[in-house]
Coordinates of C-alpha atoms in Angstrom, one line a residue:
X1 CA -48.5 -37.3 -29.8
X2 CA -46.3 -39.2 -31.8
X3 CA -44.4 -42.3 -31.1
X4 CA -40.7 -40.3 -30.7
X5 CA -42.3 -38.0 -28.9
X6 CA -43.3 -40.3 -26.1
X7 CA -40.4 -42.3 -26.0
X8 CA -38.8 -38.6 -25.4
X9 CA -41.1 -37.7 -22.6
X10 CA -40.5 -41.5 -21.0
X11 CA -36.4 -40.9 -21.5
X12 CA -36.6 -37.5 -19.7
X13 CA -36.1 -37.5 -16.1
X14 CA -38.5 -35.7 -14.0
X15 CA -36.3 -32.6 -12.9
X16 CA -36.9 -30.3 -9.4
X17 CA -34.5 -27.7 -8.0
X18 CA -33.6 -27.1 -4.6
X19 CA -31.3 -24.6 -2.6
X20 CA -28.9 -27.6 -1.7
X21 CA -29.1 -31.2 -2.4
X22 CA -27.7 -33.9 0.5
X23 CA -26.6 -37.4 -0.4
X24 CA -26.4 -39.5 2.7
X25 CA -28.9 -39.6 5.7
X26 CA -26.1 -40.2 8.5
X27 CA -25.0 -38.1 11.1
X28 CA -23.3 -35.8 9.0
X29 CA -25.8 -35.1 6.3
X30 CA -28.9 -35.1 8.6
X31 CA -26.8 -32.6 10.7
X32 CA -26.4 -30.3 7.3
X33 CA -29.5 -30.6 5.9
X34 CA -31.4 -29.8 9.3
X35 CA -28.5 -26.7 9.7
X36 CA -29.2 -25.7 6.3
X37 CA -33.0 -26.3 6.7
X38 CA -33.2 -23.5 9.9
X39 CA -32.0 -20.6 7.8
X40 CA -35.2 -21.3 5.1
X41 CA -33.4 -23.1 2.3
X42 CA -34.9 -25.6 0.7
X43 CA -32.9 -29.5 1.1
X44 CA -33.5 -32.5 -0.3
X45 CA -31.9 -35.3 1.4
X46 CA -30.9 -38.4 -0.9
X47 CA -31.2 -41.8 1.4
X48 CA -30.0 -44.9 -0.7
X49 CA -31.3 -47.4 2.4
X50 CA -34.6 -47.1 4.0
X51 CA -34.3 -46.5 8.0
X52 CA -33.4 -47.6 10.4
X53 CA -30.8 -49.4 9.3
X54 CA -27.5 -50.9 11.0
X55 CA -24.4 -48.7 11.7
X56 CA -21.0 -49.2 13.5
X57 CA -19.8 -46.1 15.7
X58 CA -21.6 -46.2 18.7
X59 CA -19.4 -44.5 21.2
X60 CA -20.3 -40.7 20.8
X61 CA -18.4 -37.1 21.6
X62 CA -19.7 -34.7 24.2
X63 CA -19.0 -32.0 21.3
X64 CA -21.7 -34.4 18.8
X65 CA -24.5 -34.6 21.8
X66 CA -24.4 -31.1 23.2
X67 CA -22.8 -29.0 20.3
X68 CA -24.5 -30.1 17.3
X69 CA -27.2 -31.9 18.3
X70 CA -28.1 -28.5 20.6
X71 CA -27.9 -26.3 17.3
X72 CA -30.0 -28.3 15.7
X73 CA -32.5 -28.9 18.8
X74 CA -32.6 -32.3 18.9
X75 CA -30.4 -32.7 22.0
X76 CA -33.5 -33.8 24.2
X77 CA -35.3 -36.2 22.2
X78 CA -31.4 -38.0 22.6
X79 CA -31.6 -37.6 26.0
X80 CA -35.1 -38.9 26.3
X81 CA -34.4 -42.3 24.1
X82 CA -32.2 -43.3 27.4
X83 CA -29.0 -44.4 25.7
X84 CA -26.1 -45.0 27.7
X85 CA -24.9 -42.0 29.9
X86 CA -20.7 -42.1 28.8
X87 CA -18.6 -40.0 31.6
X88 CA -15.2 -40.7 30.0
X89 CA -13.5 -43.6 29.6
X90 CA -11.3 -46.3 30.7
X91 CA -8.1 -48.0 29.4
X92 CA -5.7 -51.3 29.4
X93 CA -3.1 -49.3 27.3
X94 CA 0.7 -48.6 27.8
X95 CA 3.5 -49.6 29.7
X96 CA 1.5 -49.9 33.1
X97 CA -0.5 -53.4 33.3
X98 CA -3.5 -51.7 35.4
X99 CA -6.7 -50.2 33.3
X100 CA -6.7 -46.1 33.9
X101 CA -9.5 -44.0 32.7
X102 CA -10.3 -40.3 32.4
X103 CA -13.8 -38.2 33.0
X104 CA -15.0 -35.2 30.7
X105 CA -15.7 -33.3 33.6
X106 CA -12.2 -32.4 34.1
X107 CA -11.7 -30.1 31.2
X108 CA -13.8 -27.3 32.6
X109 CA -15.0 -27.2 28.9
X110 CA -17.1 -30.1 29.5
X111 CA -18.2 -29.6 33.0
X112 CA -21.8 -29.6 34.3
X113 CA -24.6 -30.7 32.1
X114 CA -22.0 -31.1 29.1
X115 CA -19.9 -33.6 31.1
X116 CA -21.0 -36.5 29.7
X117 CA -22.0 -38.2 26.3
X118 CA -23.7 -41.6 25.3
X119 CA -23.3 -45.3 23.8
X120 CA -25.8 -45.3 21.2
X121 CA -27.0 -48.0 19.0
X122 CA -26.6 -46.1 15.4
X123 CA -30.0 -47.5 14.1
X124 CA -31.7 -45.5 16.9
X125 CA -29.7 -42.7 16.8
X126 CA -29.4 -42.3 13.0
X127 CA -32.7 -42.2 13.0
X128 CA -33.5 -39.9 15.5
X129 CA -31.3 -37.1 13.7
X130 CA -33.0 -38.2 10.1
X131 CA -36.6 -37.9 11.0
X132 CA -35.9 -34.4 12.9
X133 CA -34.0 -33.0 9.7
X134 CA -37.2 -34.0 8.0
X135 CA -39.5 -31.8 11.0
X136 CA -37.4 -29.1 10.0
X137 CA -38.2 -29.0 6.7
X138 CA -35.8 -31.3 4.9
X139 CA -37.4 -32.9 1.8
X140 CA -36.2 -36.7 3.1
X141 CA -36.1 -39.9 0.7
X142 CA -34.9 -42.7 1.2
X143 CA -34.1 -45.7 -0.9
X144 CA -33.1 -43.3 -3.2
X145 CA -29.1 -43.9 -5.4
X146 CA -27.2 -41.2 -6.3
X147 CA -25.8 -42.3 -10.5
X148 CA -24.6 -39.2 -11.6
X149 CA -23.1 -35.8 -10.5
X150 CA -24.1 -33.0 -12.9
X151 CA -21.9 -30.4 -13.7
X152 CA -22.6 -27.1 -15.6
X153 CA -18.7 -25.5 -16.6
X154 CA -16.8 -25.5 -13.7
X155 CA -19.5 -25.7 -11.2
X156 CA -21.3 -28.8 -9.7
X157 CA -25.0 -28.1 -9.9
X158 CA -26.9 -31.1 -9.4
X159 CA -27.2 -35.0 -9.3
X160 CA -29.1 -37.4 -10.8
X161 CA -31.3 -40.7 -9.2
X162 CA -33.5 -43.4 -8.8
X163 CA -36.0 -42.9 -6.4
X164 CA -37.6 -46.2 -4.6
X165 CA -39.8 -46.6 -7.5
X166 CA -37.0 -46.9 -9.4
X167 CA -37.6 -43.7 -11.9
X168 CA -34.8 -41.7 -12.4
X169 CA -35.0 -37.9 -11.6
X170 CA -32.5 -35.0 -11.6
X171 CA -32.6 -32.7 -8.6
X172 CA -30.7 -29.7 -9.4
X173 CA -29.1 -27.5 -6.5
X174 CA -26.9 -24.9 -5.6
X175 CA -24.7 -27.1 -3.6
X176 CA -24.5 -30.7 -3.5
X177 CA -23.2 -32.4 -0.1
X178 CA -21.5 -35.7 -0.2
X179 CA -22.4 -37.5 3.2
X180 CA -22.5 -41.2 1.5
X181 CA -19.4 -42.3 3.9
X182 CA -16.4 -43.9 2.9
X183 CA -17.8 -46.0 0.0
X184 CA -19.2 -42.7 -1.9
X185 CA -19.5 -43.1 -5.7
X186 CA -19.4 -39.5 -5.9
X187 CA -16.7 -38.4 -4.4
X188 CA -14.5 -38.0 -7.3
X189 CA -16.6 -34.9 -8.8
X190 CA -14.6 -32.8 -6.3
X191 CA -11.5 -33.4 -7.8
X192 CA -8.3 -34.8 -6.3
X193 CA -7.6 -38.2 -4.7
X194 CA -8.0 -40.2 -1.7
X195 CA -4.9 -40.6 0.0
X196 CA -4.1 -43.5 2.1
X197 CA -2.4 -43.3 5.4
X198 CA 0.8 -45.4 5.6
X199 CA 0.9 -45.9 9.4
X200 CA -3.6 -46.7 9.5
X201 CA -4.3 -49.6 7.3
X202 CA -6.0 -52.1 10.1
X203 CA -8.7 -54.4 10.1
X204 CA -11.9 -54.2 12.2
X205 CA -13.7 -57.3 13.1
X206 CA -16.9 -57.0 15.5
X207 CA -19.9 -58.4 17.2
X208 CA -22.2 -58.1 19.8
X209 CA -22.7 -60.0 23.2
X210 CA -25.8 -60.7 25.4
X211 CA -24.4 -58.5 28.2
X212 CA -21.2 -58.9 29.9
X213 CA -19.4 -57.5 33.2
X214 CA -19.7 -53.7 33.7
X215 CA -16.7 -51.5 35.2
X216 CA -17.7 -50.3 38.7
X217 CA -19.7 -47.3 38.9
X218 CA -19.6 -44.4 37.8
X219 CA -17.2 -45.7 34.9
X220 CA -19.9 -48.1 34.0
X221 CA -21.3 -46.8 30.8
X222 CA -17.5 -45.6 29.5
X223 CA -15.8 -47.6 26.9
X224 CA -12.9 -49.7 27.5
X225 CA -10.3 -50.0 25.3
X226 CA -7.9 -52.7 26.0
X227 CA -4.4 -53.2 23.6
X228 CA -3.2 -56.8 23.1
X229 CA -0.3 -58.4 20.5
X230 CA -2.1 -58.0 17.6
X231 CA -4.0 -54.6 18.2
X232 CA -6.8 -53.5 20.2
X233 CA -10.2 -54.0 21.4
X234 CA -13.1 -52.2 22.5
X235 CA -15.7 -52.9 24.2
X236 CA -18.9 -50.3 24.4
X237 CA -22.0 -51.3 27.3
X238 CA -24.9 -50.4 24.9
X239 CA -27.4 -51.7 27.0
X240 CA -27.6 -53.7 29.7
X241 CA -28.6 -56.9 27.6
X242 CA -26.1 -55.8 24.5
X243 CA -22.8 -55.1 24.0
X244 CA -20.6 -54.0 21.0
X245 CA -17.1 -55.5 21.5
X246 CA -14.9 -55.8 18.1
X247 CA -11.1 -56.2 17.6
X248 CA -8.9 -53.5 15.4
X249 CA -5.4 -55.1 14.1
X250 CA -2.9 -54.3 11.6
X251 CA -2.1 -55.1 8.2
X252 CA 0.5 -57.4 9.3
X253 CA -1.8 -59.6 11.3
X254 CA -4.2 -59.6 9.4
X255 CA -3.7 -63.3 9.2
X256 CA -5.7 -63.4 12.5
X257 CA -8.9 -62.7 11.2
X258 CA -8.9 -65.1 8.2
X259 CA -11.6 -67.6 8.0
X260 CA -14.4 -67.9 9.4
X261 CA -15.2 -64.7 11.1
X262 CA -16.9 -66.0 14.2
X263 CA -13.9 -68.5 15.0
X264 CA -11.4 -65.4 14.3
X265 CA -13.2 -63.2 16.8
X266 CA -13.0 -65.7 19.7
X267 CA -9.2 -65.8 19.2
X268 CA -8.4 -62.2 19.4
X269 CA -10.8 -62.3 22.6
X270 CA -8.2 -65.4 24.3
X271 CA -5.6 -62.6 23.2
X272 CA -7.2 -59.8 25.4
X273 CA -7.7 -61.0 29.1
X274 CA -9.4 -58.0 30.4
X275 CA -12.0 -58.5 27.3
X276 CA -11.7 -62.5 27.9
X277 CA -12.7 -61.9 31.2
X278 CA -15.4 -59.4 31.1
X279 CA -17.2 -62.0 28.6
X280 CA -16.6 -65.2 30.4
X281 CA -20.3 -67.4 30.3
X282 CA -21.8 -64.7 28.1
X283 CA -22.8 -65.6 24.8
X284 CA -22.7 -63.7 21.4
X285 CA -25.8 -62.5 20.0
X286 CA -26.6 -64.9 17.2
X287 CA -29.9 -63.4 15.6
X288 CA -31.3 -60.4 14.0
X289 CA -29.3 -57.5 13.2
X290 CA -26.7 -57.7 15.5
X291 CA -26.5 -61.6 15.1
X292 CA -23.5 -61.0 12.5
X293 CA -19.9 -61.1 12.8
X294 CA -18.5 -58.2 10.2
X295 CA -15.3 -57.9 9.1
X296 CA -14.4 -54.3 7.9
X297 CA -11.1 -52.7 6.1
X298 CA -10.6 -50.1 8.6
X299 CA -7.8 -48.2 6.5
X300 CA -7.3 -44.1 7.5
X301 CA -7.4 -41.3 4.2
X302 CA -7.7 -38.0 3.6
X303 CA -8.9 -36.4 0.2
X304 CA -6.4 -34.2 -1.3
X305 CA -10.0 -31.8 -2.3
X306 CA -12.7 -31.4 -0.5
X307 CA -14.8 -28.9 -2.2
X308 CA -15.0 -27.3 -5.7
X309 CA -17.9 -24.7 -6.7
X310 CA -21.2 -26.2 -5.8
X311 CA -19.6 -28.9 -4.2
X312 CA -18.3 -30.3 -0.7
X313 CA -17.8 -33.8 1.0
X314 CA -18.7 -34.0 4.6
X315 CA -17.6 -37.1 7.3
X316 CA -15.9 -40.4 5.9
X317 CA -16.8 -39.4 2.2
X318 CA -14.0 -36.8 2.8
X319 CA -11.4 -38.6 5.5
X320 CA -11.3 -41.5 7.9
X321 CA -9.1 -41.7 10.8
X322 CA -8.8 -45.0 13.6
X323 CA -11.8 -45.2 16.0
X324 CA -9.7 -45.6 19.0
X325 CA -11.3 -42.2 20.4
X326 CA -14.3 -42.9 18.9
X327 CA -13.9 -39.9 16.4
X328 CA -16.2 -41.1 13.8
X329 CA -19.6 -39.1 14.5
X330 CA -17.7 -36.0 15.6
X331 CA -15.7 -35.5 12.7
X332 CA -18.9 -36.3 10.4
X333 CA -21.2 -33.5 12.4
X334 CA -18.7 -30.9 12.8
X335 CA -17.8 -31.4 9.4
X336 CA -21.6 -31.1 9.0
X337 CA -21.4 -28.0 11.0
X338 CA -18.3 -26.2 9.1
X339 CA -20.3 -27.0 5.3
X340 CA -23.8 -25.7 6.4
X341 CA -22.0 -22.3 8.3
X342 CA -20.6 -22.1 4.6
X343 CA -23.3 -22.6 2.5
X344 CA -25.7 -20.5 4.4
X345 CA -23.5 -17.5 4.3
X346 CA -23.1 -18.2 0.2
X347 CA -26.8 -18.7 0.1
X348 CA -27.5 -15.7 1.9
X349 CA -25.2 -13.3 -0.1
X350 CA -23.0 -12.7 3.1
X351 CA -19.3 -13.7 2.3
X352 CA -17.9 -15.3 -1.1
X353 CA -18.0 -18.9 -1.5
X354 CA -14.2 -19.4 -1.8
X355 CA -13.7 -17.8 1.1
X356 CA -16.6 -19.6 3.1
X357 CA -14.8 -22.9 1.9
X358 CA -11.3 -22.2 2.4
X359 CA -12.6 -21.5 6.4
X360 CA -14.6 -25.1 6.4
X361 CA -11.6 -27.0 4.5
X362 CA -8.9 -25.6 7.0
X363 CA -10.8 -25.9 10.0
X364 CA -12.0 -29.6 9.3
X365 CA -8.3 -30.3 8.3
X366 CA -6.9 -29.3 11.3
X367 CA -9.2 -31.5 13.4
X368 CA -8.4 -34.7 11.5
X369 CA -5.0 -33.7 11.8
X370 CA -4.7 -33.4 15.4
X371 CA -6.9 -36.2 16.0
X372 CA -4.4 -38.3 13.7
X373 CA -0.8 -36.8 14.9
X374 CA -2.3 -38.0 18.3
X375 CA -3.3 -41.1 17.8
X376 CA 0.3 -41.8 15.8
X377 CA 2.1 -40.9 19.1
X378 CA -1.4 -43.1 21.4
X379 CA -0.4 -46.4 19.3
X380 CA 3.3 -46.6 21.0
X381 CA 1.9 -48.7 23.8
X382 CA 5.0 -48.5 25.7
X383 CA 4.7 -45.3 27.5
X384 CA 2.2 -44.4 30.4
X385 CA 0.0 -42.2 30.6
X386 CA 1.1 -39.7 31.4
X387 CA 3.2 -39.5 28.2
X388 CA -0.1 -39.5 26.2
X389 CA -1.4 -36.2 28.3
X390 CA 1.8 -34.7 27.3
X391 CA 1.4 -35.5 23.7
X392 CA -2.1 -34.5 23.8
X393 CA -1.0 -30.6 25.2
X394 CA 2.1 -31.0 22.0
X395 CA -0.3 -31.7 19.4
X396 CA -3.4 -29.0 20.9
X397 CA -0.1 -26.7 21.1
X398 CA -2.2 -24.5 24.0
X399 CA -1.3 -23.6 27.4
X400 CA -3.5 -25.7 29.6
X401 CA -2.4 -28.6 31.5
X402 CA -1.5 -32.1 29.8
X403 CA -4.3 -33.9 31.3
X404 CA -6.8 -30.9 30.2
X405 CA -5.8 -31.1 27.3
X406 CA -6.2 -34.8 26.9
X407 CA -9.7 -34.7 28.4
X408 CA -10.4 -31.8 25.4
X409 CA -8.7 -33.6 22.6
X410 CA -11.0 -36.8 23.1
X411 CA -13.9 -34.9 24.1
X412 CA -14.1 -33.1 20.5
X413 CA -14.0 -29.8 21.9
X414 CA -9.9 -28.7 21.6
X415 CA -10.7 -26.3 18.6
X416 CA -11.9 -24.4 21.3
X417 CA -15.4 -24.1 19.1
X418 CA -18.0 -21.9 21.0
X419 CA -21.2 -23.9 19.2
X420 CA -20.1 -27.1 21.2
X421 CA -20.5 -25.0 24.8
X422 CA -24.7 -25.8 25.1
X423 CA -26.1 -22.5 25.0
X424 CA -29.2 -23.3 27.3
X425 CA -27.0 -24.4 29.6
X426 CA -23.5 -21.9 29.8
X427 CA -24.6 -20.0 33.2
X428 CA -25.9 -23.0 34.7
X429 CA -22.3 -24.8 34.1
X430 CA -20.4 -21.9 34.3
X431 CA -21.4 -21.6 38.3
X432 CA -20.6 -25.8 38.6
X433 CA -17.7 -25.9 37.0
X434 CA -15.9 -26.6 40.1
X435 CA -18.2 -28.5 41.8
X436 CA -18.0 -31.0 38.5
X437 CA -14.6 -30.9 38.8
X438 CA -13.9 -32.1 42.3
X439 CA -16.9 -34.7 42.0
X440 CA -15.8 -36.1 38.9
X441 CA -12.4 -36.7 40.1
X442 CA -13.7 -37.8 43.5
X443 CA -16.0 -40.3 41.9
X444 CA -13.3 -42.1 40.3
X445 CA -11.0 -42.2 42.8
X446 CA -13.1 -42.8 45.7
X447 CA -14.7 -46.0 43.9
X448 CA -11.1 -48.0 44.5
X449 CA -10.8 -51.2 42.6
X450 CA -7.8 -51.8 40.0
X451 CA -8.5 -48.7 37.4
X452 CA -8.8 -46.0 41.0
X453 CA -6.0 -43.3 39.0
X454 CA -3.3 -42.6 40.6
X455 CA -3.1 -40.1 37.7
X456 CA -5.6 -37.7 39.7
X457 CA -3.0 -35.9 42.1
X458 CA -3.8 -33.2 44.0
X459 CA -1.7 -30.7 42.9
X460 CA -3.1 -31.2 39.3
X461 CA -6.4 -31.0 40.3
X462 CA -5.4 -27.8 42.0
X463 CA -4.3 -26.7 39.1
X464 CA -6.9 -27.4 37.1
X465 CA -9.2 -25.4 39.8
X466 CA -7.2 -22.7 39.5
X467 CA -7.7 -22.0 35.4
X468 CA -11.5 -23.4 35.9
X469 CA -13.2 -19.6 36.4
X470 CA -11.3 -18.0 33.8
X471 CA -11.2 -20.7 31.3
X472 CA -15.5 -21.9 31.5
X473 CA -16.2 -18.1 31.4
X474 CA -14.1 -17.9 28.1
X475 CA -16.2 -20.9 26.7
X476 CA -19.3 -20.5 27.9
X477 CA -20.1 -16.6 27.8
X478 CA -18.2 -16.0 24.6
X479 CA -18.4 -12.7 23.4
X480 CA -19.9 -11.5 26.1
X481 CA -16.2 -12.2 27.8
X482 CA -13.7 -12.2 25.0
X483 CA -15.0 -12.3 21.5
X484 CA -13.8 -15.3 20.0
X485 CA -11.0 -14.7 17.7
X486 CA -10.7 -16.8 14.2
X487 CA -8.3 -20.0 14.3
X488 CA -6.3 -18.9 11.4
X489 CA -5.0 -15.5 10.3
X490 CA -7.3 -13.7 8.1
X491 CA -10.1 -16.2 8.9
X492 CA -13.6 -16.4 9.7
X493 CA -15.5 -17.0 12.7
X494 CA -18.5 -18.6 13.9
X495 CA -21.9 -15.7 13.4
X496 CA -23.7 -15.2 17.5
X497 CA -26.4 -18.1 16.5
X498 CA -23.3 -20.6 15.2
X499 CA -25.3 -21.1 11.8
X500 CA -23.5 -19.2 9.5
X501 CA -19.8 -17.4 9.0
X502 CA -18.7 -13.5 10.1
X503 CA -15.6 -11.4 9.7
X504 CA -14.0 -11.6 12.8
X505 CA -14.6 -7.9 15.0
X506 CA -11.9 -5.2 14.7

């Protein structure tokens, strides 16, 4: 061999091909690849950190737990790791001074086994969904960057990287995913521009405590969100020795979280007595991983693309929208959901890619998009509550009641998407749904104490009982009651095992 031959063969990255390639192990991409993975297409998942490794988001959706997490069959070992059960949650927010709070159980949606959802510490959690992708035959690897997108005419059809030993390969795929979150280098590939919101351009500053008061049962594991001057706060029971508390505020006092980062964050906390209080003689946790103060631009966008041919951005690499509902997994994994429905019908012949996309790009829009009119319309803190169940029914534009549609909105489950009713579970709820109902509303009321809701009247709840038999056999026996119908004209809709796209029935 001669001398430029070897310096050839050393230049030349090693090359493998795959079905699709995933760049990201969060949520969202483990989600896809393990989606993707189940229909017998080969994934390799591109991890630039080695897990577990620290996250924020820690307040999940019932539509993340039960919906996604149940396609993919991971739903138990969730269960299993014992992470805070979440019923709902509880605010200091709006014109009344007294904290209020809402259950999932009251959207007849969520009743039953689905009612609830979980505070999670992301390291856990992460991990959890990354090592299952990897039992369901995902080709996992982390410490592994992303440099390059390849590109072959028109069409995306590969990337290039460094693997942990630092040698650089090229993985070449049908589809690549972009999962890497809101600092993706890759993004671009797809075209267009990230778009900043005009309204969403706060600051998040966070730590964690050694504890701290609980809210009476059974709100005990819900967040609580309280609104002060500057912005917000929230304030998420992880465990019963650990707490996630962290401050959001706006551009304009920004000021307030200058310096050192430590000293800012026991300001904002004197700003927010409810917080204050909760956190009186309870210190912050000063070592390991969570022994950090962060400071985080917390600015919402949306991508003006978010596919081309052989290529799709999934979660924060393709919008970001405030936390205050804790929206941040959900719109990852169902955007995780939407991709791998479309790529497994490309990959199996089934429907045309452009169409397949067009059906995951409106759909994904129109979540972030009610999610964000909302939210707008949530951050006038002068109104009460029952305003913000009014806006909630405006912006889900259906027929239920205000406080339903509330519930639903924050729940995750207001696209009305059949894969987030838990499938091993529909008859089961379907028979409780009532019985959910009336103890979920009981619960909260009957515990007293400053945050009792006088929001819970009867005659809503009568209401709400009447639409319950009609409404959970809709969601939970599908087509076996009504066959779901696509959310835009001409669309698609979800195939019987949720993995894939179908043309809607005649």
């Amino acid at each position: 061999m001669t001398e430029r031959q070897e310096q050839d063969d050393v230049s030349t990255p090693v090359e493998e091909t795959f079905d699709v390639v995933v760049v990201g192990g969060g949520p969202g991409g483990s989600a896809l690849a393990g989606l993707v993975a189940k229909q017998g297409h080969r994934v390799l998942l591109l991890e630039k950190e080695r897990f577990p490794r620290y996250q924020i988001g820690e307040s999940l959706l019932p539509a993340t737990v039960h919906g996604v997490c149940g396609l993919l069959g991971v739903a138990d070992e969730i269960e299993a790791m014992g992470f805070t059960p979440k019923l709902g949650g509880t605010f200091r927010w709006g014109s009344s001074p007294e904290p209020w709070s809402f259950v999932f159980a009251l959207s007849p949606r969520l009743a039953g086994p689905t009612s609830r959802a979980y505070q999670v510490e992301r390291m856990k959690f992460d991990e959890i969904l990354l090592r299952h992708a990897g039992k369901l035959g995902v080709d996992v690897r982390e410490e592994c960057s992303v440099t390059r997108v390849l590109e072959e005419g028109d069409r995306v059809n590969g990337v290039e990287y460094t693997d942990a030993e630092g040698t650089a390969r090229i993985a070449r795929a049908q589809f690549v995913v972009d999962a890497s979150g809101n600092r993706s280098r890759i993004n671009k590939a797809v075209g267009g521009e990230r778009v900043y919101s005009e309204f969403f351009q706060n600051v998040a500053l966070f730590g964690y405590f050694e504890g701290g008061e609980r809210l009476p049962e059974p709100r005990s594991g819900n967040i609580f969100c309280e609104a002060f001057s500057d912005g917000w706060f929230w304030y998420i029971p992880l465990a019963p020795g650990l707490t996630s508390v962290g401050a959001v505020v706006s551009r304009e006092s920004a000021a307030a979280v200058q310096g050192d980062p430590v000293q800012a964050l026991e300001r904002l906390i004197t700003k927010a007595p409810r917080i204050g209080k909760m956190l009186e003689g309870v210190p912050r946790v000063t070592e390991g991983v969570y022994g950090e103060v962060r400071v985080r631009k917390d600015y919402s966008y949306l991508n003006t693309s978010f596919w081309r041919p052989g290529m799709v951005l999934i979660g924060d690499a393709a919008c970001f929208i405030d936390p205050v509902f804790s929206s941040g997994v959900h719109l990852a994994t169902y955007s995780a959901l939407l991709a791998a429905r479309s790529i497994n019908s490309v990959l199996a012949g089934e429907l045309d890619e452009d169409v397949c996309f067009t059906e995951f790009e409106q759909r994904y829009r129109r979540e972030y998009g009610v999610f964000y009119e909302f939210l707008v319309a949530f951050y006038d803190t002068h109104k009460d509550a029952d305003s913000y169940y009014w806006q909630a029914k405006k912006v889900a534009a259906t027929s239920e009641s205000d406080l339903q549609c509330f519930v639903e909105l924050v729940g995750g489950v207001s696209s009305g998407e059949s894969a987030f009713v838990d499938a091993d579970s529909t008859r089961q709820r379907f028979e409780r749904t009532a019985s959910a109902l009336e103890q979920g509303v009981g619960a909260v009321n009957s515990s007293g104490g400053e945050d009792a809701l006088p929001l819970y009247k009867s005659e809503l709840i009568g209401d709400l009982m009447d639409q319950s038999v009609e409404m959970q056999a809709k969601a939970a026996f599908g087509s076996e009651y009504d066959s779901e119908r696509p959310l835009f004209d001409g669309g698609l809709v979800p195939s019987p095992d949720g993995l894939s796209w179908a043309r809607p029935a005649e």
